[in-house]
Amino acid sequence: MDLTDALQSLAETVAAATGPVVGVGSRTQFDAGNPVPTDAIAIAAPCGIVGFEPTDLTVTLGAGTTCAELDAVLAEAGQEVALDPADPAATVGGVLAVGISGRRRLRNGPVRDAVLEVRFATADGRVVKGGGPTVKNVSGYDLPRLLVGSFGTLGLLGQVTLRARARPARTQWGARSGAPGAVLASLVQPSAVLWGGTITTVLLEGHPDDVDRELRAGGLECVSGPAPFPQGPHRGRISVRPSAIEDLGPVLDATGCRWLAEAGVGTVHVAADSPDALAAARAAACSAGGWLLREAGAPELDGFGIELPNVAIMRRLKDAFDPEGKLAPGRLPLISATASR
Amino acid sequence: MCFPRSTEEVAAAVRIAALHDRAFVVRGSGTGLAGGATPLADPLVIVMTQMNRILDIDPVEQVAWVEPGVLNLDLSRAVAPLGLHYAPDPSSQHACSIGGNVATNAGGPHCLASGVTSAHVRALEVVLADGSIADLGGLIPDAPGYDLRGVFVGSEGTMGIATAIAVHLTSNPPAVRTLLLDFTSVEAAAAAVSGIIASGILPAALEMMDAQITRAVEDFVGAGFPRDAAAVLLVELDGLPAGVAADVAAVERVGLAEGARTVRVAADDTERELLWKGRKSAFGAIARIAPDYYLHDAVVPRSRLVEVLHRVYEIAAEQRLTVMNVFHAGDGNLHPLIVFDAREPGIWPRVHDAGDAILRACVDAGGVLSGEHGIGIEKRDFMPLIFNPDDLDAQAKVRDSFDPSGRANPDKVLPAGSRCGEAQRIPEGAWI
């Protein structure tokens, strides 16, 4: 499938819009960060697999393709890209624009490390390419990493090339009671170590004998699946130093929030029944030196809760790519966290 | 030229350059191969070799803070007692600095599985072109806003100067096996590379050496490389023991099926180190053949390796030059090496023409200009081969956002005319 015309048409649509524009996928993360302007025109990226060469371990696709569809195509060749969105209906473009890494980040690295090339529509209607299609490339500035996590404020992702990898021979969850620090230290290469306060759940991937060995080393009992992500109307994602998680857990319990931490990474998924409880979780995150990204609900809370670091450089980037301020205005607190509330 | 000893001194040097409206160029160990640190037009040269302290090592979070002048191999040596290492390992790792690695987003044989420098840099303290100090990235995941750390890595000194770097330290794998496979044709070796990758194995390293370089290395090091091989593959597998054992068996199987004459599995660490010494001595070994060499660096999709290698040999023959290939086959990162004697009259144009033709052949095969050396001045004017004017304009915007003054290492990476409208700018005082 060739998306050249579709990308051109995406860029023309962006350029033709006279008001605010946002990229839209499956709306699974539409509430993350600051609110999408209510008067914005929502534009979808093209979808479909452009090219998949199993021996290259790379796949090129329209950013509007869902993660589920990508996974199905790669699975036929025994490969995968560990995007792991909470909802597999999420589009690849949406996952990248929000920049949220999946729960196997501990082993696979952040989502931006999987992106090799991007093609995006600029505010003035051009299609720009950054990066390159090969698994290794240092030709020019790293636009792919700039676009990942930019919340659609610099350009609309249209097509991306991702690095794939072989699916593991065996995937097994294990669990044991207690805090994650000791478990982490006893394992060689866990794919995920999740902690909910009483139980530590671990994902092991690899050769079946090695998985067994790691289960024994960690003192883990096999379980059928992971601890579920906390659910609730008001949700967020805390970022702290990985070493801060074990102390943060009891503080979060006191807020009345449900939470699940990614040990070794520094991410804590939080859900609450009231906006106040989520606000209390944010305060706990800030006390631990971190912050909270609002993912859903709690409309009174601003999206990030902290000023952007190096905002002067970020504003210059925004002004250079989007001088009219048309792309997802306000979604990132480029003015200041307090002013955008 | 100045040799600052602290972040404050770097900032002062940059401010002094600003006062005198001078450009500045940052330089590490000077091992770069694309000319990124080469001073053009009389800039202030800021040399980082005096800032060479390891500031902090955190074995629990597996992070080290280092000054930019710390040598790559010195960091790995320092953390070895903790069972850790710094993964990117350029062939120059005994001499190149971590700051230079950050500037070029350097790679190395072991970046196949673990990724190049950017995947291992968590945070940076940098001095910007106006003399201010900024912290990019951080040890907390997912800082809100744009990934300025990601953009800075690989920017070749054009966005500022890294003065402290937090790098991820990788745990030493419990099992490591290193294999040497030898083949009677380059095609068979390349087919084995594809076969290994396609079978779902991601080796820690997968290196290829062609006939001439294998002979040169063997004469130099005596590592037991077969002198009559058309090509050899050096394959390293690491991880947990059962997975590594299964992968060793699979690599042997694929290699033999593709026509490997022998598969040698290093019996112990001494033999393993000897094989790697052979690979990493390749550039030194060339001195036995000719006094000069020009090392190229381009990447092609792995599936196009064979045809591009053929084209590389053809180009060398057309220019009556000797070319050798020693490269990171696993990720398609070619390093054609043109060996010559610069004293031979009229040879430079042939060397350059061959280099141009090789780069174009790589790009024609869907490749890119550089896998790990960077663009610098060497490949700056080739950028339009893979980027159109809109792409280059976007890159210029990124650069200018970091350094509106344009004084940080100007005239590197981006060719003249990259900014939209730049070429059409009417000189001051021109009559129109």
Short mmCIF file of N, CA, C and O in Angstrom, two decimals, chain A residues 39-97:
data_model
loop_
_atom_site.label_atom_id
_atom_site.label_comp_id
_atom_site.label_asym_id
_atom_site.label_seq_id
_atom_site.Cartn_x
_atom_site.Cartn_y
_atom_site.Cartn_z
N ASP A 39 -13.38 23.27 20.04
CA ASP A 39 -13.74 23.70 18.68
C ASP A 39 -12.77 23.16 17.62
O ASP A 39 -12.80 23.59 16.47
N ALA A 40 -11.91 22.22 18.02
CA ALA A 40 -10.89 21.75 17.07
C ALA A 40 -11.49 20.81 16.03
O ALA A 40 -12.40 20.04 16.31
N ILE A 41 -10.95 20.90 14.84
CA ILE A 41 -11.30 19.94 13.79
C ILE A 41 -10.43 18.70 14.00
O ILE A 41 -9.21 18.80 14.09
N ALA A 42 -11.10 17.55 14.11
CA ALA A 42 -10.35 16.30 14.35
C ALA A 42 -10.04 15.65 13.00
O ALA A 42 -10.94 15.44 12.18
N ILE A 43 -8.76 15.38 12.76
CA ILE A 43 -8.33 14.81 11.49
C ILE A 43 -7.66 13.47 11.75
O ILE A 43 -6.77 13.36 12.59
N ALA A 44 -8.10 12.46 11.00
CA ALA A 44 -7.55 11.11 11.19
C ALA A 44 -6.42 10.86 10.19
O ALA A 44 -6.48 11.31 9.05
N ALA A 45 -5.42 10.14 10.65
CA ALA A 45 -4.29 9.78 9.78
C ALA A 45 -4.68 8.58 8.93
O ALA A 45 -5.56 7.81 9.29
N PRO A 46 -4.00 8.41 7.79
CA PRO A 46 -4.28 7.23 6.96
C PRO A 46 -3.92 5.94 7.70
O PRO A 46 -3.09 5.96 8.61
N CYS A 47 -4.58 4.85 7.33
CA CYS A 47 -4.24 3.59 7.97
C CYS A 47 -3.91 2.52 6.94
O CYS A 47 -4.20 2.67 5.76
N GLY A 48 -3.26 1.48 7.43
CA GLY A 48 -2.87 0.36 6.57
C GLY A 48 -1.37 0.14 6.62
O GLY A 48 -0.61 1.03 6.98
N ILE A 49 -0.98 -1.11 6.31
CA ILE A 49 0.44 -1.46 6.32
C ILE A 49 1.05 -1.07 4.97
O ILE A 49 0.58 -1.50 3.92
N VAL A 50 2.07 -0.24 5.02
CA VAL A 50 2.74 0.21 3.79
C VAL A 50 3.79 -0.80 3.35
O VAL A 50 3.95 -1.09 2.16
N GLY A 51 4.51 -1.34 4.31
CA GLY A 51 5.54 -2.32 3.97
C GLY A 51 5.98 -3.08 5.20
O GLY A 51 6.12 -2.51 6.27
N PHE A 52 6.13 -4.40 5.03
CA PHE A 52 6.64 -5.21 6.15
C PHE A 52 7.61 -6.22 5.56
O PHE A 52 7.22 -7.07 4.77
N GLU A 53 8.87 -6.07 5.90
CA GLU A 53 9.90 -6.97 5.40
C GLU A 53 10.42 -7.74 6.61
O GLU A 53 11.24 -7.23 7.38
N PRO A 54 9.93 -8.98 6.81
CA PRO A 54 10.31 -9.70 8.04
C PRO A 54 11.82 -9.83 8.24
O PRO A 54 12.30 -9.73 9.38
N THR A 55 12.60 -10.00 7.17
CA THR A 55 14.04 -10.17 7.38
C THR A 55 14.71 -8.85 7.77
O THR A 55 15.84 -8.85 8.24
N ASP A 56 14.06 -7.72 7.55
CA ASP A 56 14.61 -6.44 7.99
C ASP A 56 14.16 -6.09 9.42
O ASP A 56 14.71 -5.18 10.03
N LEU A 57 13.15 -6.79 9.92
CA LEU A 57 12.53 -6.47 11.21
C LEU A 57 12.10 -5.00 11.27
O LEU A 57 12.31 -4.31 12.28
N THR A 58 11.53 -4.53 10.19
CA THR A 58 10.96 -3.19 10.19
C THR A 58 9.58 -3.25 9.56
O THR A 58 9.31 -4.10 8.71
N VAL A 59 8.72 -2.35 10.01
CA VAL A 59 7.37 -2.28 9.44
C VAL A 59 6.99 -0.81 9.27
O VAL A 59 7.27 0.01 10.14
N THR A 60 6.41 -0.49 8.11
CA THR A 60 6.00 0.88 7.81
C THR A 60 4.48 0.88 7.66
O THR A 60 3.92 0.01 6.99
N LEU A 61 3.84 1.83 8.32
CA LEU A 61 2.37 1.81 8.34
C LEU A 61 1.79 3.21 8.47
O LEU A 61 2.49 4.13 8.92
N GLY A 62 0.55 3.33 8.07
CA GLY A 62 -0.17 4.57 8.30
C GLY A 62 -0.39 4.75 9.78
O GLY A 62 -0.69 3.78 10.50
N ALA A 63 -0.26 5.99 10.26
CA ALA A 63 -0.35 6.24 11.70
C ALA A 63 -1.74 5.95 12.24
O ALA A 63 -1.92 5.77 13.44
N GLY A 64 -2.73 5.87 11.36
CA GLY A 64 -4.09 5.59 11.80
C GLY A 64 -4.37 4.11 12.00
O GLY A 64 -5.46 3.72 12.43
N THR A 65 -3.39 3.27 11.71
CA THR A 65 -3.55 1.82 11.91
C THR A 65 -3.66 1.52 13.40
O THR A 65 -2.93 2.10 14.21
N THR A 66 -4.57 0.61 13.77
CA THR A 66 -4.66 0.29 15.20
C THR A 66 -3.52 -0.65 15.61
O THR A 66 -2.99 -1.39 14.79
N CYS A 67 -3.19 -0.60 16.88
CA CYS A 67 -2.14 -1.48 17.41
C CYS A 67 -2.55 -2.93 17.25
O CYS A 67 -1.70 -3.80 17.01
N ALA A 68 -3.85 -3.21 17.38
CA ALA A 68 -4.32 -4.59 17.22
C ALA A 68 -4.06 -5.09 15.81
O ALA A 68 -3.61 -6.22 15.59
N GLU A 69 -4.33 -4.24 14.82
CA GLU A 69 -4.12 -4.64 13.43
C GLU A 69 -2.63 -4.85 13.15
O GLU A 69 -2.23 -5.83 12.51
N LEU A 70 -1.80 -3.93 13.65
CA LEU A 70 -0.35 -4.07 13.46
C LEU A 70 0.12 -5.39 14.08
O LEU A 70 0.90 -6.15 13.48
N ASP A 71 -0.36 -5.67 15.27
CA ASP A 71 0.07 -6.87 15.97
C ASP A 71 -0.32 -8.13 15.20
O ASP A 71 0.45 -9.09 15.10
N ALA A 72 -1.52 -8.10 14.60
CA ALA A 72 -1.98 -9.27 13.84
C ALA A 72 -1.09 -9.51 12.63
O ALA A 72 -0.74 -10.65 12.31
N VAL A 73 -0.69 -8.42 11.95
CA VAL A 73 0.16 -8.56 10.76
C VAL A 73 1.53 -9.09 11.16
O VAL A 73 2.07 -10.01 10.53
N LEU A 74 2.10 -8.54 12.23
CA LEU A 74 3.44 -8.97 12.66
C LEU A 74 3.42 -10.40 13.20
O LEU A 74 4.39 -11.15 13.01
N ALA A 75 2.32 -10.77 13.84
CA ALA A 75 2.23 -12.10 14.45
C ALA A 75 2.37 -13.19 13.40
O ALA A 75 2.92 -14.26 13.66
N GLU A 76 1.88 -12.92 12.19
CA GLU A 76 1.98 -13.93 11.12
C GLU A 76 3.43 -14.28 10.83
O GLU A 76 3.73 -15.37 10.36
N ALA A 77 4.35 -13.34 11.07
CA ALA A 77 5.78 -13.60 10.85
C ALA A 77 6.50 -13.86 12.17
O ALA A 77 7.72 -13.86 12.22
N GLY A 78 5.73 -14.07 13.24
CA GLY A 78 6.36 -14.35 14.53
C GLY A 78 7.06 -13.13 15.12
O GLY A 78 8.00 -13.26 15.89
N GLN A 79 6.60 -11.93 14.76
CA GLN A 79 7.25 -10.72 15.27
C GLN A 79 6.24 -9.84 16.01
O GLN A 79 5.04 -10.10 16.00
N GLU A 80 6.76 -8.79 16.62
CA GLU A 80 5.90 -7.85 17.34
C GLU A 80 6.63 -6.52 17.53
O GLU A 80 7.86 -6.44 17.38
N VAL A 81 5.84 -5.49 17.81
CA VAL A 81 6.39 -4.23 18.32
C VAL A 81 5.71 -4.05 19.67
O VAL A 81 4.47 -4.04 19.75
N ALA A 82 6.48 -3.92 20.73
CA ALA A 82 5.90 -3.94 22.07
C ALA A 82 5.29 -2.59 22.44
O ALA A 82 5.74 -1.92 23.36
N LEU A 83 4.25 -2.18 21.70
CA LEU A 83 3.59 -0.90 22.03
C LEU A 83 2.70 -1.08 23.26
O LEU A 83 2.63 -0.20 24.11
N ASP A 84 1.98 -2.20 23.32
CA ASP A 84 1.19 -2.58 24.49
C ASP A 84 0.30 -1.48 25.04
O ASP A 84 0.34 -1.19 26.25
N PRO A 85 -0.53 -0.84 24.22
CA PRO A 85 -1.43 0.15 24.82
C PRO A 85 -2.46 -0.55 25.71
O PRO A 85 -2.76 -1.72 25.51
N ALA A 86 -2.96 0.19 26.71
CA ALA A 86 -3.96 -0.39 27.61
C ALA A 86 -5.17 -0.88 26.80
O ALA A 86 -5.77 -1.90 27.12
N ASP A 87 -5.51 -0.16 25.74
CA ASP A 87 -6.62 -0.55 24.87
C ASP A 87 -6.04 -0.81 23.47
O ASP A 87 -5.56 0.11 22.82
N PRO A 88 -6.06 -2.07 22.99
CA PRO A 88 -5.43 -2.38 21.69
C PRO A 88 -6.10 -1.70 20.51
O PRO A 88 -5.56 -1.71 19.40
N ALA A 89 -7.28 -1.08 20.75
CA ALA A 89 -7.91 -0.33 19.68
C ALA A 89 -7.19 0.99 19.43
O ALA A 89 -7.46 1.69 18.44
N ALA A 90 -6.27 1.37 20.31
CA ALA A 90 -5.51 2.61 20.13
C ALA A 90 -4.77 2.57 18.79
O ALA A 90 -4.31 1.50 18.37
N THR A 91 -4.67 3.71 18.14
CA THR A 91 -3.90 3.74 16.89
C THR A 91 -2.41 3.93 17.23
O THR A 91 -2.07 4.48 18.27
N VAL A 92 -1.58 3.48 16.30
CA VAL A 92 -0.14 3.63 16.49
C VAL A 92 0.21 5.12 16.59
O VAL A 92 0.98 5.55 17.45
N GLY A 93 -0.42 5.92 15.73
CA GLY A 93 -0.16 7.37 15.76
C GLY A 93 -0.55 7.98 17.09
O GLY A 93 0.15 8.85 17.62
N GLY A 94 -1.66 7.50 17.65
CA GLY A 94 -2.12 8.03 18.93
C GLY A 94 -1.15 7.68 20.05
O GLY A 94 -0.79 8.52 20.88
N VAL A 95 -0.70 6.42 20.05
CA VAL A 95 0.26 5.98 21.07
C VAL A 95 1.53 6.82 21.00
O VAL A 95 2.07 7.26 22.02
N LEU A 96 1.99 7.07 19.76
CA LEU A 96 3.24 7.82 19.60
C LEU A 96 3.05 9.29 19.94
O LEU A 96 3.92 9.91 20.57
N ALA A 97 1.93 9.87 19.53
CA ALA A 97 1.70 11.29 19.78
C ALA A 97 1.67 11.56 21.29
O ALA A 97 2.22 12.55 21.77
#
